[in-house]
Amino acid sequence: MYCLALFIFLNVSFSTAISLDYTSLPSHPRLMFTEERVNAVNSMRESDTLYDNILTSLQSTADAAVATPLSLTSATSWSSTIRMNVGAVAGTYRLTSNETYSTWVAESILLLSGLPDWDPSNFLNTADIVMTISIGYDWVYETLSTDQRTMIEQAIISKAFTPALNSSINSWSEHTNNWAQVTNGCLIIATLAIGDTNSAIADEILDFTFPKLNVSLEQYGPDGGWIEGYSYGTYAGIFLGLTMGSLESALGNDLGISNLPGMSNLGAWLTHGFGQTGGFSWADGAWTFSNANSLWSVGYWAQKLSRPEWLQGMLSRFDTGEAATFQAFVFYNSSLMTPNVLSTMPRYEQFEGVAGMTYRTSWEDSSGWFFGFMGGFNGRSHGHLDAGSFVIDYNGYRWAELLGSDSYSLTNYFVSSRRWTYYRCRTEGANSLSISNTKQTALSFANQIPSANNSLRWVGSFDDSSRFGVANLTEAYSNVTNTVFRGVAFLNNSQLLIRDEILAPKAVDIATSWHTVATVSISSDKRSAMLTQSDTVMKLTIMSPSDAYLELEDTNPCNAYSSCSEAENSGIYNLAVRLGSLTTEANITTILTENGSKIISFDLPLNEWYSACTEDCWQSANVENPYWLAKSEVYY
Ligand SMILES: *[C@@H]1O[C@H](CO)[C@@H](O)[C@H](O)[C@H]1NC(C)=O
Ligand SMILES: *[C@@H]1O[C@H](CO)[C@@H](O)[C@H](O)[C@H]1NC(C)=O
Ligand SMILES: *[C@@H]1O[C@H](CO)[C@@H](O)[C@H](O)[C@H]1NC(C)=O
Ligand SMILES: *[C@@H]1O[C@H](CO)[C@@H](O)[C@H](O)[C@H]1NC(C)=O
Ligand SMILES: *[C@@H]1O[C@H](CO)[C@@H](O)[C@H](O)[C@H]1NC(C)=O
Ligand SMILES: *[C@@H]1O[C@H](CO)[C@@H](O)[C@H](O)[C@H]1NC(C)=O
Ligand SMILES: *[C@@H]1O[C@H](CO)[C@@H](O)[C@H](O)[C@H]1NC(C)=O
Ligand SMILES: *[C@@H]1O[C@H](CO)[C@@H](O)[C@H](O)[C@H]1NC(C)=O
Ligand SMILES: *[C@@H]1O[C@H](CO)[C@@H](O)[C@H](O)[C@H]1NC(C)=O
Ligand SMILES: *[C@@H]1O[C@H](CO)[C@@H](O)[C@H](O)[C@H]1NC(C)=O
């Protein structure tokens, strides 16, 4: 799912070599779940019911896993479930000393070690396998025989380290996106597991991987958002957190990673980017999360940076069973859970580096409102033409959603300009504006300009029951308009307003997209629509202009051409606002409320929103050239 078929070759120069003395690593276990940590976990669970329940749930996962021997005949069939099971079982062994668990771990990692190879042509698999084996090896080390240890170490060297250094097959190492954290991070963890007895190759691997990892990490600057969107940010975060945690426990420091720009706020981005029902995932990322696996590194950063609100905020999104993934053994700290700060923690954040903001009405009431809104830098790795998009949660449902990726095996899915023909990558398939100098028809709305850089301009609150953001989308439509701005404002704890202001030199057709899985019923005058999910009914109303109307657009790209392999988006509606005629100037305002709530009219022009801001007012420069690595992966 997270593969990316495009390789760009970089010419990165790095001056500072990092070196460490592998021969003086501490005894096993040294990767996070040390003897000291075991004692701390046992002591915390005595007085912390939540944690005790999480650990009990993890033991159930372990019991279920050990009931069946691992079976895998090819590394191409690797799945992250194996990582999660090995972690759950090995961690349960650490807590119980019950050899049923260590035996299963030993058998599993020996089986993996005996596979013919670890799928080096898809190095994401190789990396995940070598990390899983390394953690398993380290956590049950005391139960392994000398021969077993040697066999595992030799497998790590021949099936991960040697291929990693082989220049005829390691083009993956030039990736500067999420791949960098996964591949380099997992290899570094493996050097910490076996480097004491294999220090020469461990040195080589560290020299090879660390500078590449270090370069990729620059992209968390300036304020912690990850360039590929929320979902890929959480995926990279799994491996980055485990890498930092392993470095810290094995060496006592993280080789300077936590001092890099933006790194100190990554935990905030991951915490605030998770709404009431799922992530604010734009671009190729999915927004649903079945458990806390992808978010647990937040616990590591919360502890490292003394930010209890991150751990509490993250855990508030999951129930006990969902929180029970193996990172809970090592990234939880009871003392961060009291006092409960959820009622006072900030309910909003904004991130200049990804031009995104989020707001929620409550951390404690998961039926409250949440919205995420972005400008955005379209052409980046995994990007879509989705600048100006929003997602909205209320009462436990998502009312405006972004669709995530289509299949990565679609022809030239990662290559411009073919990428920009696919519905899910196009502007029409996002929740933004499509603007054209001719009348647009469904499934062929105009796109945004792929290289456009669209800053978030302002974020703030008019009072304590509101929050707004304004994005400058001018560059995205600069071939047909003079200026385009979009503002999203949540008002009076009860309604969400979207206002678009467009000025064009010649008359243009403007259409806005809004994707939802709710059942949609448009009123006979086409000025409002009811959106229904289960027993919740929301009402979307057009406030202006008076000739605008709502229309359901076709969302199945396969109705537009034959031999189509794109997702058909069944059950997903695009509730668009259309204008009566082409125009050189328009201000379009829509409001979403729960049906039956009073609609408050609010007609403030966007350029006055900031002066009406009274609380937590945030202003960003217009970022025409956002920070990108030289020759990074772009699609234009
Ligand atoms: C938990 O955090 C507190 C406060 O930061 C710290 O003193 C303590 O050592 C931590 N406990 C563990 C088990 O890491
Ligand atoms: C060890 O764990 C296994 C698997 O859950 C269980 O069946 C067994 O009773 C445990 N042994 C002890 C001594 O607790
Ligand atoms: C590098 O990989 C190529 C292609 O698989 C292989 O032919 C070659 O033997 C490898 N080199 C080393 C040193 O392993
Ligand atoms: C890591 O990158 C930072 C800049 O982001 C640089 O200052 C530092 O020297 C780099 N360290 C290594 C070991 O490459
Ligand atoms: C403006 O650029 C977009 C994106 O490339 C394209 O879809 C649209 O057709 C262009 N409009 C005109 C009038 O050239
Ligand atoms: C909006 O963006 C355009 C294009 O980057 C820029 O020229 C303009 O100054 C920006 N406007 C504001 C108000 O920031
Ligand atoms: C805001 O909502 C409250 C109910 O929650 C209502 O009493 C009040 O009139 C609303 N404010 C405005 C300006 O409509
Ligand atoms: C929406 O609210 C109105 C007024 O409260 C009510 O008459 C109508 O039945 C509601 N519609 C739905 C679909 O619940
Ligand atoms: C749109 O709003 C602006 C203020 O931001 C105003 O000057 C302009 O007259 C409005 N245009 C239309 C067509 O309503
Ligand atoms: C957006 O910023 C990137 C990175 O600096 C730059 O390559 C690109 O040309 C910019 N786009 C435009 C339209 O200026």
PDB file of C-alpha atoms and ligand atoms in Angstrom, residues 451-453 475 624-626 628 636, ligand 10:
ATOM      1  CA  SER A 451       3.096  23.318  -9.110  1.00  0.00           C
ATOM      2  CA  ALA A 452       0.999  25.863  -7.191  1.00  0.00           C
ATOM      3  CA  ASN A 453       1.953  26.866  -3.637  1.00  0.00           C
ATOM      4  CA  GLU A 475      -1.556  30.481  -7.577  1.00  0.00           C
ATOM      5  CA  GLU A 624       5.701  31.256  -2.603  1.00  0.00           C
ATOM      6  CA  ASN A 625       8.631  28.902  -2.327  1.00  0.00           C
ATOM      7  CA  PRO A 626       7.972  26.441   0.480  1.00  0.00           C
ATOM      8  CA  TRP A 628      11.593  21.573  -0.460  1.00  0.00           C
ATOM      9  CA  TYR A 636       4.979  18.465 -12.492  1.00  0.00           C
TER      10      TYR A 636
HETATM   11  C1  LIG B  10       6.312  26.286  -5.445  1.00  0.00           C
HETATM   12  O1  LIG B  10       7.474  26.077  -4.670  1.00  0.00           O
HETATM   13  C2  LIG B  10       8.354  25.117  -5.215  1.00  0.00           C
HETATM   14  C3  LIG B  10       9.466  24.890  -4.221  1.00  0.00           C
HETATM   15  O2  LIG B  10      10.147  26.062  -3.946  1.00  0.00           O
HETATM   16  C4  LIG B  10       8.859  25.585  -6.560  1.00  0.00           C
HETATM   17  O3  LIG B  10       9.669  24.570  -7.134  1.00  0.00           O
HETATM   18  C5  LIG B  10       7.677  25.842  -7.469  1.00  0.00           C
HETATM   19  O4  LIG B  10       8.121  26.380  -8.680  1.00  0.00           O
HETATM   20  C6  LIG B  10       6.715  26.833  -6.826  1.00  0.00           C
HETATM   21  N1  LIG B  10       5.569  26.992  -7.689  1.00  0.00           N
HETATM   22  C7  LIG B  10       5.311  28.115  -8.314  1.00  0.00           C
HETATM   23  C8  LIG B  10       4.117  28.109  -9.197  1.00  0.00           C
HETATM   24  O5  LIG B  10       5.991  29.119  -8.152  1.00  0.00           O
END
